[in-house]
Coordinates of C-alpha atoms in Angstrom, one line a residue:
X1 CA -26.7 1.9 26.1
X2 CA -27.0 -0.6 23.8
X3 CA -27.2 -4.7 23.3
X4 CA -25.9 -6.5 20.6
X5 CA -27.0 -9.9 19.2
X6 CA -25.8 -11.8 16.7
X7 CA -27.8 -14.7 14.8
X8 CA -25.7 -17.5 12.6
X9 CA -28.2 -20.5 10.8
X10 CA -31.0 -21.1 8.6
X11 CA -34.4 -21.9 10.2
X12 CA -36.4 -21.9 7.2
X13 CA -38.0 -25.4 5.7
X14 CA -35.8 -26.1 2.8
X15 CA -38.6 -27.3 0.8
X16 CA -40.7 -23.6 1.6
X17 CA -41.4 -22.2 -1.2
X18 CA -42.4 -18.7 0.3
X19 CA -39.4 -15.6 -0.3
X20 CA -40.8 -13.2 1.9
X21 CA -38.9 -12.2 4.7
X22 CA -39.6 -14.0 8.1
X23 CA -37.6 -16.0 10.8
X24 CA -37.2 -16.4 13.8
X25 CA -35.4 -12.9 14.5
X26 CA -37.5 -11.0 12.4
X27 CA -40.5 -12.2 13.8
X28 CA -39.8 -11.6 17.8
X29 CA -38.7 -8.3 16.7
X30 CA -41.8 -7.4 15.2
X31 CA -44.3 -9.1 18.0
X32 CA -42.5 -8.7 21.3
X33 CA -44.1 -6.3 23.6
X34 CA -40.6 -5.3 25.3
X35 CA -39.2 -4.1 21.4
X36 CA -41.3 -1.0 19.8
X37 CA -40.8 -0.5 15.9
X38 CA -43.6 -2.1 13.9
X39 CA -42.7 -4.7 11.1
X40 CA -42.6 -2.4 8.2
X41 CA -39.7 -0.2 9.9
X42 CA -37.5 -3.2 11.2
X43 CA -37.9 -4.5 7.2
X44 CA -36.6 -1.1 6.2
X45 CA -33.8 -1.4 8.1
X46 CA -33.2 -4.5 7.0
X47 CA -33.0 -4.1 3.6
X48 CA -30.7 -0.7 3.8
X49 CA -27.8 -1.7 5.8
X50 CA -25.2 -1.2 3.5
X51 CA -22.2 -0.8 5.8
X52 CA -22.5 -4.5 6.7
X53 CA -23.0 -6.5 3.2
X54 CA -22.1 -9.8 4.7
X55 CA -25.2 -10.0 7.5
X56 CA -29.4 -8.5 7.4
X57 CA -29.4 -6.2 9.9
X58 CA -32.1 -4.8 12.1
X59 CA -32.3 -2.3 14.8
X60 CA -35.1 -1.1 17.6
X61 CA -35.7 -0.3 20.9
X62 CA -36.0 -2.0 23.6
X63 CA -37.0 -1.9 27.5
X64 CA -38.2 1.7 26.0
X65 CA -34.5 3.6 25.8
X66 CA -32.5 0.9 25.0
X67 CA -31.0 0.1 21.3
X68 CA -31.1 -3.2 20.1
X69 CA -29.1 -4.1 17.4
X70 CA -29.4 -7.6 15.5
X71 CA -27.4 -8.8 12.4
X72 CA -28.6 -11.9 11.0
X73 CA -26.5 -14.5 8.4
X74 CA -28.6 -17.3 7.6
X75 CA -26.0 -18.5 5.2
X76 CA -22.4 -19.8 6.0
X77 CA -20.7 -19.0 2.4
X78 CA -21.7 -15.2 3.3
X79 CA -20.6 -15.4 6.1
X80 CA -17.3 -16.6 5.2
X81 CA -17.0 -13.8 2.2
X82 CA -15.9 -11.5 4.4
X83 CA -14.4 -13.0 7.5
X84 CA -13.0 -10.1 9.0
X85 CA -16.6 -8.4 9.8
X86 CA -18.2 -11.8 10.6
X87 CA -15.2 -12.3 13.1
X88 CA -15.8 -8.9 14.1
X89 CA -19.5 -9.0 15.0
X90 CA -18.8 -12.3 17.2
X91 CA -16.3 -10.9 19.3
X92 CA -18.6 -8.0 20.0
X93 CA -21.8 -9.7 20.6
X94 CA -23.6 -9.4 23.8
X95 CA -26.0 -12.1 22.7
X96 CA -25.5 -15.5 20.0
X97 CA -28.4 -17.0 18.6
X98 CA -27.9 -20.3 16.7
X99 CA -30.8 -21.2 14.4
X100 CA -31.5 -24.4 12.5
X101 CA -34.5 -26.1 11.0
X102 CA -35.3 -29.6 12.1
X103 CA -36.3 -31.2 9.1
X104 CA -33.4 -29.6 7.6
X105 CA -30.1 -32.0 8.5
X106 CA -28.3 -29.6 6.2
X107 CA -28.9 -26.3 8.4
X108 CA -28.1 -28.4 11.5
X109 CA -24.6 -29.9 10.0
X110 CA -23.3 -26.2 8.1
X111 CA -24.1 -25.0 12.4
X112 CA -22.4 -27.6 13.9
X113 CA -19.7 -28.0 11.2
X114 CA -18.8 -24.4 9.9
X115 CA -20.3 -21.6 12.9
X116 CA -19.9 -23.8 16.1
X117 CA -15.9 -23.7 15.6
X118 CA -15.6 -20.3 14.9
X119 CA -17.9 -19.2 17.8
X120 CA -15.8 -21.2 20.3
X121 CA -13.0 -19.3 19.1
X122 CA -14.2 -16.4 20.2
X123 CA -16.4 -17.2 22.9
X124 CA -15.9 -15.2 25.7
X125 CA -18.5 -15.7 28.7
X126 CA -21.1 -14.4 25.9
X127 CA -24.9 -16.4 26.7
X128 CA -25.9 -19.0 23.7
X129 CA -29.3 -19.6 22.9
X130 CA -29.9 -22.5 20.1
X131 CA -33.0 -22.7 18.9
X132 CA -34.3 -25.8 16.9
X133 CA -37.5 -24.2 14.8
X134 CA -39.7 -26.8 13.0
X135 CA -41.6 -29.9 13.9
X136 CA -40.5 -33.2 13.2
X137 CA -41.7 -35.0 10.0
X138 CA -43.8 -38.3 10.9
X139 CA -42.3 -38.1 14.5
X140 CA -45.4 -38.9 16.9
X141 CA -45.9 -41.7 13.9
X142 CA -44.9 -45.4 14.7
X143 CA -45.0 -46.5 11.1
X144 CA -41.8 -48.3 9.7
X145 CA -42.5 -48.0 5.9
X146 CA -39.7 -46.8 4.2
X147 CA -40.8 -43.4 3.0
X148 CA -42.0 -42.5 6.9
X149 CA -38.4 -43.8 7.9
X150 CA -36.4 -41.5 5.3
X151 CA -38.3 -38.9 7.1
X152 CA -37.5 -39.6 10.2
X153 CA -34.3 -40.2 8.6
X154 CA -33.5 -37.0 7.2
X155 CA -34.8 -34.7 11.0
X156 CA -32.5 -33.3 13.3
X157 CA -33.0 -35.2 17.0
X158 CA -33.8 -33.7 20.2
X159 CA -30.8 -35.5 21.0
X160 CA -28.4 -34.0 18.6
X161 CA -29.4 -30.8 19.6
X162 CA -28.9 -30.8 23.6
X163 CA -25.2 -32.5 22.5
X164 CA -24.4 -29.4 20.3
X165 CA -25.8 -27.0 23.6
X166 CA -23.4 -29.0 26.0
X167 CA -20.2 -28.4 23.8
X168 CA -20.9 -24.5 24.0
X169 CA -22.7 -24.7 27.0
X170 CA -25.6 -22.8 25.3
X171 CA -29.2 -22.9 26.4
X172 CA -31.3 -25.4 23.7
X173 CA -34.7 -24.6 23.0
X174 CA -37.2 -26.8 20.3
X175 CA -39.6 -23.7 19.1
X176 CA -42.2 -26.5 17.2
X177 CA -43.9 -22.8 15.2
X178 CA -43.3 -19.3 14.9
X179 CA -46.9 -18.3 16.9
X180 CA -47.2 -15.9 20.2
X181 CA -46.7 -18.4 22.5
X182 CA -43.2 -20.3 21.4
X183 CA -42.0 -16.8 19.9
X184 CA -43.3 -14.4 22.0
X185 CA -43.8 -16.3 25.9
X186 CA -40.8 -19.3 25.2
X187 CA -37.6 -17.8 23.2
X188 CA -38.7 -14.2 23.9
X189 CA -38.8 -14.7 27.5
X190 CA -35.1 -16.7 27.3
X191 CA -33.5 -13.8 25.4
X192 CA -35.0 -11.1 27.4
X193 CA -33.3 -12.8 30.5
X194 CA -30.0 -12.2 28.6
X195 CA -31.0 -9.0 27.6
X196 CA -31.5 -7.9 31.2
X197 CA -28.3 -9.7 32.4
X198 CA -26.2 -8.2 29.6
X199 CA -27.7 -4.6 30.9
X200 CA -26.5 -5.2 34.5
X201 CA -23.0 -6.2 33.6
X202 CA -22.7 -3.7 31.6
X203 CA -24.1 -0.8 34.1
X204 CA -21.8 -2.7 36.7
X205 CA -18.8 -2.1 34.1
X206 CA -19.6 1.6 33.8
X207 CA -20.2 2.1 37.2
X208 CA -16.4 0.5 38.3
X209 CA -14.9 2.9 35.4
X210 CA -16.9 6.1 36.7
X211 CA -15.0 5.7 40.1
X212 CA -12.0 5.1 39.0
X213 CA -12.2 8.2 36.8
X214 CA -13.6 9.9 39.9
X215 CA -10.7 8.6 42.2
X216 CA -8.3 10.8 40.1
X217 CA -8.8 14.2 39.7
X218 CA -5.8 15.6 38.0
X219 CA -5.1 15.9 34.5
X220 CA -5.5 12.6 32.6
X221 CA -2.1 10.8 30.9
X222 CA -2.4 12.6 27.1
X223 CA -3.6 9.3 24.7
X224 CA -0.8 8.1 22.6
X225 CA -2.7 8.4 18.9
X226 CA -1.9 5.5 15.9
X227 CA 0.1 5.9 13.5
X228 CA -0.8 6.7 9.7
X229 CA -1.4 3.7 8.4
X230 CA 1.7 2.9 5.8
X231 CA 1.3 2.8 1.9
X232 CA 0.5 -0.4 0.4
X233 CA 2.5 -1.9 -2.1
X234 CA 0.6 -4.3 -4.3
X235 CA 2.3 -7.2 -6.2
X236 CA 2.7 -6.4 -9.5
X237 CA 1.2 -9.3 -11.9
X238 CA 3.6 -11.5 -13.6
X239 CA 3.9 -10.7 -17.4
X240 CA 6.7 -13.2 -18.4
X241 CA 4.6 -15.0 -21.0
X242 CA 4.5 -11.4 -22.6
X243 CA 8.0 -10.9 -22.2
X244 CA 9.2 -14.3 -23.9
X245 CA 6.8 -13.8 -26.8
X246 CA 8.3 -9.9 -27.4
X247 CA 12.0 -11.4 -27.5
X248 CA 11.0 -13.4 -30.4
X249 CA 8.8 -10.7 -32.3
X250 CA 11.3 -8.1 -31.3
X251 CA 14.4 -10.4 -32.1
X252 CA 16.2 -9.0 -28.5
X253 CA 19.5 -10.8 -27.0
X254 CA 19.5 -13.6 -30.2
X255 CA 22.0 -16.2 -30.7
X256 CA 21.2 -18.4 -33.1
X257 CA 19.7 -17.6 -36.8
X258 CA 18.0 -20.0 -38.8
X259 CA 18.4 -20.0 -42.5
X260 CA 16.3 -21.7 -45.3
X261 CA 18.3 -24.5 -47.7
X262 CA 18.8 -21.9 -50.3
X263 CA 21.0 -19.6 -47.4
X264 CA 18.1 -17.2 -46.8
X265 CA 17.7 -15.7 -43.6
X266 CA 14.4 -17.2 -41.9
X267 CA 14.3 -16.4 -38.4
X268 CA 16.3 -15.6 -35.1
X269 CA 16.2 -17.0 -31.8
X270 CA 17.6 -17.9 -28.2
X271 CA 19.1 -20.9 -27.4
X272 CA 18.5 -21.6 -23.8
X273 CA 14.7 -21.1 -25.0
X274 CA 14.3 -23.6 -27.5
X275 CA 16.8 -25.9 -25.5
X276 CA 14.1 -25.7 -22.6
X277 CA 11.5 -26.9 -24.5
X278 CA 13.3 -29.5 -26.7
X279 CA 16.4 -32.0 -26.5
X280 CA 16.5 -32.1 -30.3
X281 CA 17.9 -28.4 -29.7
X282 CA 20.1 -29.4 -27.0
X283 CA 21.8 -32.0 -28.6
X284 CA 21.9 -29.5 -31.6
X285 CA 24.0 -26.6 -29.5
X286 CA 25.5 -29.5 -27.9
X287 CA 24.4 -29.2 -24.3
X288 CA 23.7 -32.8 -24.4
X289 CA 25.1 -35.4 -25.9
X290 CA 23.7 -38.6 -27.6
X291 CA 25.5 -40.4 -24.7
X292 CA 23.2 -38.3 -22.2
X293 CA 19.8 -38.5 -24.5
X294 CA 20.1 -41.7 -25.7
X295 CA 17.0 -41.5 -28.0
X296 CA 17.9 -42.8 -31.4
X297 CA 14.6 -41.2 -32.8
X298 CA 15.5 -37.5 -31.1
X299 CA 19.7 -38.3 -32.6
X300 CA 17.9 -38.9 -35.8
X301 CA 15.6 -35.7 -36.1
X302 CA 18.3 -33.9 -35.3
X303 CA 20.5 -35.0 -38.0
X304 CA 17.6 -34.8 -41.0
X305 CA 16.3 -31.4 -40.1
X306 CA 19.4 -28.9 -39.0
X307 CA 22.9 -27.8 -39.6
X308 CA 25.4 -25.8 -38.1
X309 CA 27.5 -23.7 -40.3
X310 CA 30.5 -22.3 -39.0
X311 CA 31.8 -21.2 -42.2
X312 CA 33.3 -17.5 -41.8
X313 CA 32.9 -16.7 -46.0
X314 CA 29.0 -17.9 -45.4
X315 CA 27.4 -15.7 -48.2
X316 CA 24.1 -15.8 -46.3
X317 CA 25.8 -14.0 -42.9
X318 CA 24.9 -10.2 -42.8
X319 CA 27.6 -7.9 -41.4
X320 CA 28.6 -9.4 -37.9
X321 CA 29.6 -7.5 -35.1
X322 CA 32.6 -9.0 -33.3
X323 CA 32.6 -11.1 -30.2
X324 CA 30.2 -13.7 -30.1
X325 CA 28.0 -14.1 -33.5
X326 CA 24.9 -15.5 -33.2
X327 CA 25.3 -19.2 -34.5
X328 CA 24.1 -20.4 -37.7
X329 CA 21.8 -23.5 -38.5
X330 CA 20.4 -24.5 -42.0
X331 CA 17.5 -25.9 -41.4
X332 CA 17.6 -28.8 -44.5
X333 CA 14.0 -29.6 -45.3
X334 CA 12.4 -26.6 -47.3
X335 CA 8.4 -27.2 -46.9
X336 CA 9.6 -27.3 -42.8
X337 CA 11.1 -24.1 -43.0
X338 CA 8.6 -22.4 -44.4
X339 CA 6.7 -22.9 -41.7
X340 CA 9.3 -22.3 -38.7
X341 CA 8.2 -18.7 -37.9
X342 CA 5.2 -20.6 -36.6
X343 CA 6.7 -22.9 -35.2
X344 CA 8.9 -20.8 -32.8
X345 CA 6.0 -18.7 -32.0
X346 CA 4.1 -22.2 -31.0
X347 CA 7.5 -23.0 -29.2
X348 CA 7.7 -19.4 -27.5
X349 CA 3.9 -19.6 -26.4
X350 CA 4.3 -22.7 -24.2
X351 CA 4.0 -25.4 -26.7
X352 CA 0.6 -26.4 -25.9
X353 CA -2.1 -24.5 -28.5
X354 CA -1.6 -27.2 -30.9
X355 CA -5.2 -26.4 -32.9
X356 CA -3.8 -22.6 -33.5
X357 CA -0.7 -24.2 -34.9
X358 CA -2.2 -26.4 -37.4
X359 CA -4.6 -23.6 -38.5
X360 CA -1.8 -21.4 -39.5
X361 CA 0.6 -24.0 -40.6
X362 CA -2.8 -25.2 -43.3
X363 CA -2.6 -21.5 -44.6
X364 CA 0.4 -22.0 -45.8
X365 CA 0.3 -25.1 -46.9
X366 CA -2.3 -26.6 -49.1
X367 CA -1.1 -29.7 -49.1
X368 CA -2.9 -32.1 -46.1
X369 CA -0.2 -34.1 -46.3
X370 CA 2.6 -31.9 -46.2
X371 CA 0.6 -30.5 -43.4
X372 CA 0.5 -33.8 -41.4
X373 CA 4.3 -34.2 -42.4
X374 CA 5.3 -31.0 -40.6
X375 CA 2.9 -31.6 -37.4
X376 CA 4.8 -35.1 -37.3
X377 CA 8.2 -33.1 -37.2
X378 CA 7.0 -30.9 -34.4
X379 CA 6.2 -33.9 -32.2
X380 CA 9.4 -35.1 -32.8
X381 CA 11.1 -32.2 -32.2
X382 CA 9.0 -32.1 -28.5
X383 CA 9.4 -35.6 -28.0
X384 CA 11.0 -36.7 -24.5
X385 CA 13.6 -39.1 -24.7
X386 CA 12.8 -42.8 -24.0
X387 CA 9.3 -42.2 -23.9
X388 CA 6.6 -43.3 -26.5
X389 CA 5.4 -40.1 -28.6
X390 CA 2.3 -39.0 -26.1
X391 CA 1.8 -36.0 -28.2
X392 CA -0.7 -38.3 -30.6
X393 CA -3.7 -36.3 -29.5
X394 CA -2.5 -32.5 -29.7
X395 CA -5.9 -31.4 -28.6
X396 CA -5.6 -33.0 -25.2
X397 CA -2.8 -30.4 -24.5
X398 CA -5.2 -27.7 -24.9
X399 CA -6.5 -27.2 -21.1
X400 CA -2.9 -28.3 -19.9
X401 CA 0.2 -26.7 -19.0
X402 CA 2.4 -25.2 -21.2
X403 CA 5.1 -28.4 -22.2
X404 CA 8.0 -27.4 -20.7
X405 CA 6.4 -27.9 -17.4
X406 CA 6.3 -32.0 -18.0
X407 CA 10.0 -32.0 -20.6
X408 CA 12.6 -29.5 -19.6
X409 CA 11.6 -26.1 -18.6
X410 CA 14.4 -23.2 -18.3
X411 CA 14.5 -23.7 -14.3
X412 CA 17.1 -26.6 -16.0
X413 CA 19.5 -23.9 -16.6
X414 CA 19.3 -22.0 -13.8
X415 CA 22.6 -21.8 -11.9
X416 CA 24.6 -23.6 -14.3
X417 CA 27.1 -22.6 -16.8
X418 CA 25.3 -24.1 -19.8
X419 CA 24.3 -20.9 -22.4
X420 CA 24.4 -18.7 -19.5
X421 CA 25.6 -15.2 -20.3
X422 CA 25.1 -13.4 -17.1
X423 CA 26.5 -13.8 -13.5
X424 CA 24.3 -12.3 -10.4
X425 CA 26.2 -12.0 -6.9
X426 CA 23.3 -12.3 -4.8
X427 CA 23.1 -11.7 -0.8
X428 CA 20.3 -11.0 0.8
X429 CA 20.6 -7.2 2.2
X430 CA 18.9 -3.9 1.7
X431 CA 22.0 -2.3 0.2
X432 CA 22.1 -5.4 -2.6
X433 CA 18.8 -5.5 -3.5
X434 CA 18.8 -1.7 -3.7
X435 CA 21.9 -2.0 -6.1
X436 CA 19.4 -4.5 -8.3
X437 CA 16.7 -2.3 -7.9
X438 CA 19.3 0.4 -10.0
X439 CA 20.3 -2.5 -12.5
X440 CA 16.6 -3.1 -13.1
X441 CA 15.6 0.6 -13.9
X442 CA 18.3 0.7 -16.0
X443 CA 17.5 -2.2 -18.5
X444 CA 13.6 -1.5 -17.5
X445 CA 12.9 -4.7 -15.9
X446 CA 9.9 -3.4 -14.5
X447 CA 8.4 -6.4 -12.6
X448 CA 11.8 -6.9 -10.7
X449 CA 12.2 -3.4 -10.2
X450 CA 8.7 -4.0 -7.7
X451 CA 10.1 -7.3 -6.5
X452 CA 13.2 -5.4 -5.1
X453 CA 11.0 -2.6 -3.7
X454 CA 9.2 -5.6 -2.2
X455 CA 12.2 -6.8 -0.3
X456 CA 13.4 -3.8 0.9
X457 CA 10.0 -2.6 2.7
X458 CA 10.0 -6.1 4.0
X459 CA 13.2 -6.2 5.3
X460 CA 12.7 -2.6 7.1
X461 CA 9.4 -3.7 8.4
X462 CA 10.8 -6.6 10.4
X463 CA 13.5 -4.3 12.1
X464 CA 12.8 -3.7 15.2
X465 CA 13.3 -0.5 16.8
X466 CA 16.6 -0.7 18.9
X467 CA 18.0 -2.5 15.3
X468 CA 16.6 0.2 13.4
X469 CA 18.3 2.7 15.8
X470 CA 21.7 1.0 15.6
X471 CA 22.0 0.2 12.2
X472 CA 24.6 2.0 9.7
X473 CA 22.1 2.1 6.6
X474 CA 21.3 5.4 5.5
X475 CA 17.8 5.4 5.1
X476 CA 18.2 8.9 3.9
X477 CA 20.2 8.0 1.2
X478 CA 17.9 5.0 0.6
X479 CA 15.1 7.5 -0.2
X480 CA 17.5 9.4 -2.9
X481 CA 18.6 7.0 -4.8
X482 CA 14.6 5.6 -5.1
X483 CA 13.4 8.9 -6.1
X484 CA 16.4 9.2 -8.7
X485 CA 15.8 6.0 -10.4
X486 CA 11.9 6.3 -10.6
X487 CA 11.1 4.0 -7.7
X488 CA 7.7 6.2 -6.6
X489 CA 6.2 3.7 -4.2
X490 CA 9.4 3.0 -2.6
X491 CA 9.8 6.7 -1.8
X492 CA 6.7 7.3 -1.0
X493 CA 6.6 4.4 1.3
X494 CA 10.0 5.3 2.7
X495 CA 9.2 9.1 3.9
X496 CA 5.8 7.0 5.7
X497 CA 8.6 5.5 7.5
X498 CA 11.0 7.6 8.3
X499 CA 8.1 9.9 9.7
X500 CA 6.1 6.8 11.6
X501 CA 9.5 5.9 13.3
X502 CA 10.7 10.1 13.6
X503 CA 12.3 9.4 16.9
X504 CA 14.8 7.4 15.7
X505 CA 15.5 9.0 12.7
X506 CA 15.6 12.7 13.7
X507 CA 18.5 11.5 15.8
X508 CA 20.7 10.5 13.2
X509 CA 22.7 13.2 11.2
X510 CA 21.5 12.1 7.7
X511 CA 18.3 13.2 8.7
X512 CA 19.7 16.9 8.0
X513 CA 20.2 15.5 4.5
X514 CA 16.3 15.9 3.8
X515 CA 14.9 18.5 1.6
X516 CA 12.4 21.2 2.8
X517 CA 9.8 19.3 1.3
X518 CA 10.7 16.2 2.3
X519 CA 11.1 17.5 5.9
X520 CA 8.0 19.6 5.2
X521 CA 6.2 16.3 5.2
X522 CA 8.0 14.1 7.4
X523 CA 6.9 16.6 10.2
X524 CA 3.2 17.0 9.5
X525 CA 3.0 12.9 9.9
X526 CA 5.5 12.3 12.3
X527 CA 4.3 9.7 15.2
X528 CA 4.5 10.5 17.9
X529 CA 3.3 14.1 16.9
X530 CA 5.0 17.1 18.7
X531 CA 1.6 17.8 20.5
X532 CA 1.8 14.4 22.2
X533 CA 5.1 14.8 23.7
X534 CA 4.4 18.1 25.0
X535 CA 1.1 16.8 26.6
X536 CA 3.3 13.9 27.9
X537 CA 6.2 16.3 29.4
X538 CA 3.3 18.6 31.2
X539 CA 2.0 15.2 32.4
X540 CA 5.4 13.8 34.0
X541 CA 5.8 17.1 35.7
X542 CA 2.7 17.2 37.2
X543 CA 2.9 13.7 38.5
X544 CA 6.7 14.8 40.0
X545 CA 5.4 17.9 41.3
X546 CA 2.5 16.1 42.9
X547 CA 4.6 12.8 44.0
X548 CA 1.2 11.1 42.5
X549 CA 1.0 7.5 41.3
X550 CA 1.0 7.3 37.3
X551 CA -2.1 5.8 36.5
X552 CA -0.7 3.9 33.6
X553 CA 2.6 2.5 35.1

């Protein structure tokens, strides 16, 4: 048999300077009669716990055969590293100790603030002892000068205590040092009272479960086993600046080329990109108008620095393929073009790493004023419309968001005709995202390939059974076509399921459709497992043949 206690606070001075181990715990533990294991053994064990990182642990005997385990958290932010242990360890304690140091306000308030909430939570007729450690600073003294006051000041009150033991109804005790008598004689004898009261109930709870296992002496109901626990699917990380940087470096899905005044190919580039981030390029493809931007300064940019040609003899063009040629703009001023490969990739980056832009826009041009000139032109180019240029200090825009969070951004063109090129029919079902899952392989959209792998364990996973059971999906065929287009973690997940629910599947006929190594391993982790239900059928006719009373229903 064992007790279990569980001790939350700091009793330590704050200003104690000392880093050896002691406390309150520590201390009974090592003096108290009742408790063998000398100091240097309940250290050891201390120091080694590794299982439990979050709390100190010690263990020992007590009474003579009795095991005493104590973890100890003096500090709240460790204790709230890894809440499901700490939750854990409360809700099986036999025993709570609260702990605080009364010159210490700061050990009382992280108590009463942070572990007295959390304790009620899960309070659950378990004995509380708090235990108020220290004496008062300048408390017997009646001087009023204002150092003795701040003293006073800055203790924890007798009062304040007893009002935090009422709201748990905990037992408060004021341990004024750590010596024989309020250690050993004062807390020792209060815990050792719980101790002993915690033994009896639980001797009394093992007592009412060794008659009721002796009131019944045919075979026991067989114990229903969990299930495997399911694979996890973790969230792959978003890698969309990546992407947008590799459709400019790559030159993927382009439709517009920009060409230098002399008809030289500079550049390509995507529309609804640059359009996100600019309205000099929407008024440029014309998905604004000057009516809508109303910006003489962004009309006027426009006008001096690009050009459309639509000329089908352009002597620049290389050899179009037909359908829908990328469109052409001359961009007019020469010392600006020069530099627009930098530009874009600014642009395409998040427009917002304005000290990298200047550096490379000053290797190529050696000129400080043709360098201001074209850092002028970029502002313009980024400028909102009807607002006062607030890009005057680029280097502000360094720790911010990229800029087409505060001017545009691309969520402008979602659902809406404007530059779109692609039409999704979405509803939200398994066999639809499945069919996206397929379009996503295909064109190696990796990241939505997971998303859709996502949705489709989270829609099975809400089922419940009797929809499970009556649905028309072929699961079977779900687990083909994810295994044919590469999807391993759906697969892998998917055979998990179809084993952890074999019941319902091993009914339908698609579960013939299985291949021997598929069925291999669906039955090997099927739940429940074939020994169960063949415990459970010898079970049901005993309790027939008998015309006993089923001890579970």
């Amino acid at each position: 048999m064992s007790i279990h206690i569980v001790a939350l606070g700091n009793e330590g001075d704050a200003f104690h300077q000392d880093n050896r181990p002691s406390g309150l715990i520590r201390t009974y533990l090592g003096r108290s009669p009742l408790v063998s294991g000398d100091e240097s053994s309940l250290l050891l064990n201390a120091t080694s716990t590794v299982a439990r990182p979050v709390f100190t642990e010690y263990q020992a005997n007590a009474f003579g055969n009795v095991k005493l385990v104590v973890h100890d958290c003096p500090v709240w932010d460790i204790f709230d590293s890894d809440w499901y242990t700490s939750r854990n360890l409360i809700g099986g304690a036999d025993i709570i100790v609260i702990k605080y140091n009364v010159n210490d306000k700061f050990s009382f308030h992280e108590v009463k603030d942070n572990y007295i909430p959390v304790i009620k939570r899960a309070l659950n007729s378990v004995p509380v002892i708090i235990a108020a450690v220290g004496t008062r600073q300048n408390e017997e003294l009646p001087c009023t000068c204002p150092l003795c006051t701040s003293d006073r000041g800055s203790c924890v009150s007798t009062t304040e205590g007893i009002q935090l033991a009422k709201e748990l109804g905990a037992t408060y005790l004021e341990l004024h040092s750590l010596d024989d008598f309020y250690i050993g004689k004062y807390f020792g004898g209060v815990l050792e009272y719980f101790m002993i009261q915690a033994l009896n109930q639980k001797t009394s709870d093992k007592m009412k479960k060794r008659k009721m296992s002796n009131s019944f002496h045919g075979i026991r109901p067989p114990q229903l086993e969990q299930p495997e626990k399911m694979p996890v699917l973790k969230a792959e990380a978003s890698h969309y600046n990546a992407d947008l940087n590799n459709l400019l470096f790559c030159c993927q899905c382009v439709d517009v080329v920009f060409y230098s005044p002399d008809l030289k190919e500079v550049v390509e580039a995507h529309k609804i990109v640059l359009c996100a981030v600019s309205h000099v390029f929407m008024l440029l493809f014309n998905v604004k108008s000057p009516a809508d931007i109303q910006d003489s300064s962004i009309i006027r940019t426009t006008q001096d620095l690009f050009a459309i040609n639509r000329d089908p003899a352009f002597p620049g063009a290389k050899q179009e393929s037909p359908g829908n040629p990328p469109l052409r703009v001359i961009v007019k001023d020469a010392v600006f073009c020069s530099c627009l490969s930098d530009i874009l990739r600014f642009i395409y980056s998040g427009a917002f790493q304005w000290e990298e832009l200047e550096d490379d826009i000053r290797k190529k041009l050696k000129d400080s004023g043709d360098v201001s000139n074209v850092i002028e032109k970029v502002k313009c180019i980024l400028k909102t419309p009807g607002k006062f240029n607030c890009l005057r200090n680029c280097k502000t825009y360094q720790a911010r968001k990229p800029l087409w969070f505060y001017n545009t951004s691309l969520k402008f063109f979602l659902n809406k005709p404007m530059l779109a090129d692609v039409v999704f029919e979405i509803q939200a079902g398994i066999f639809q995202a499945m069919c996206l899952l397929i379009c996503a392989e295909m064109y190696q959209v990796s990241r939505l390939q997971h998303i859709c792998e996502l949705f489709i364990i989270t829609q099975l996973q809400s089922m419940p059974s009797r929809e499970l059971a009556s649905m028309n999906l072929d699961i079977v065929d779900l687990l083909k076509k994810a295994k044919f287009h590469h999807s391993d973690c759906l697969s892998t997940w998917l055979l998990h399921f179809i084993a952890t629910n074999y019941l319902i599947f091993s009914q339908k006929p698609e579960f013939q459709d299985l291949s021997v190594e598929e069925r291999s391993f669906v039955e090997k982790h099927r739940w429940p497992s074939n020994m169960y239900l063949k415990q459970l059928a010898e079970y049901r006719k005993y309790i027939h043949s008998r015309k006993c009373r089923c001890l579970v229903m």
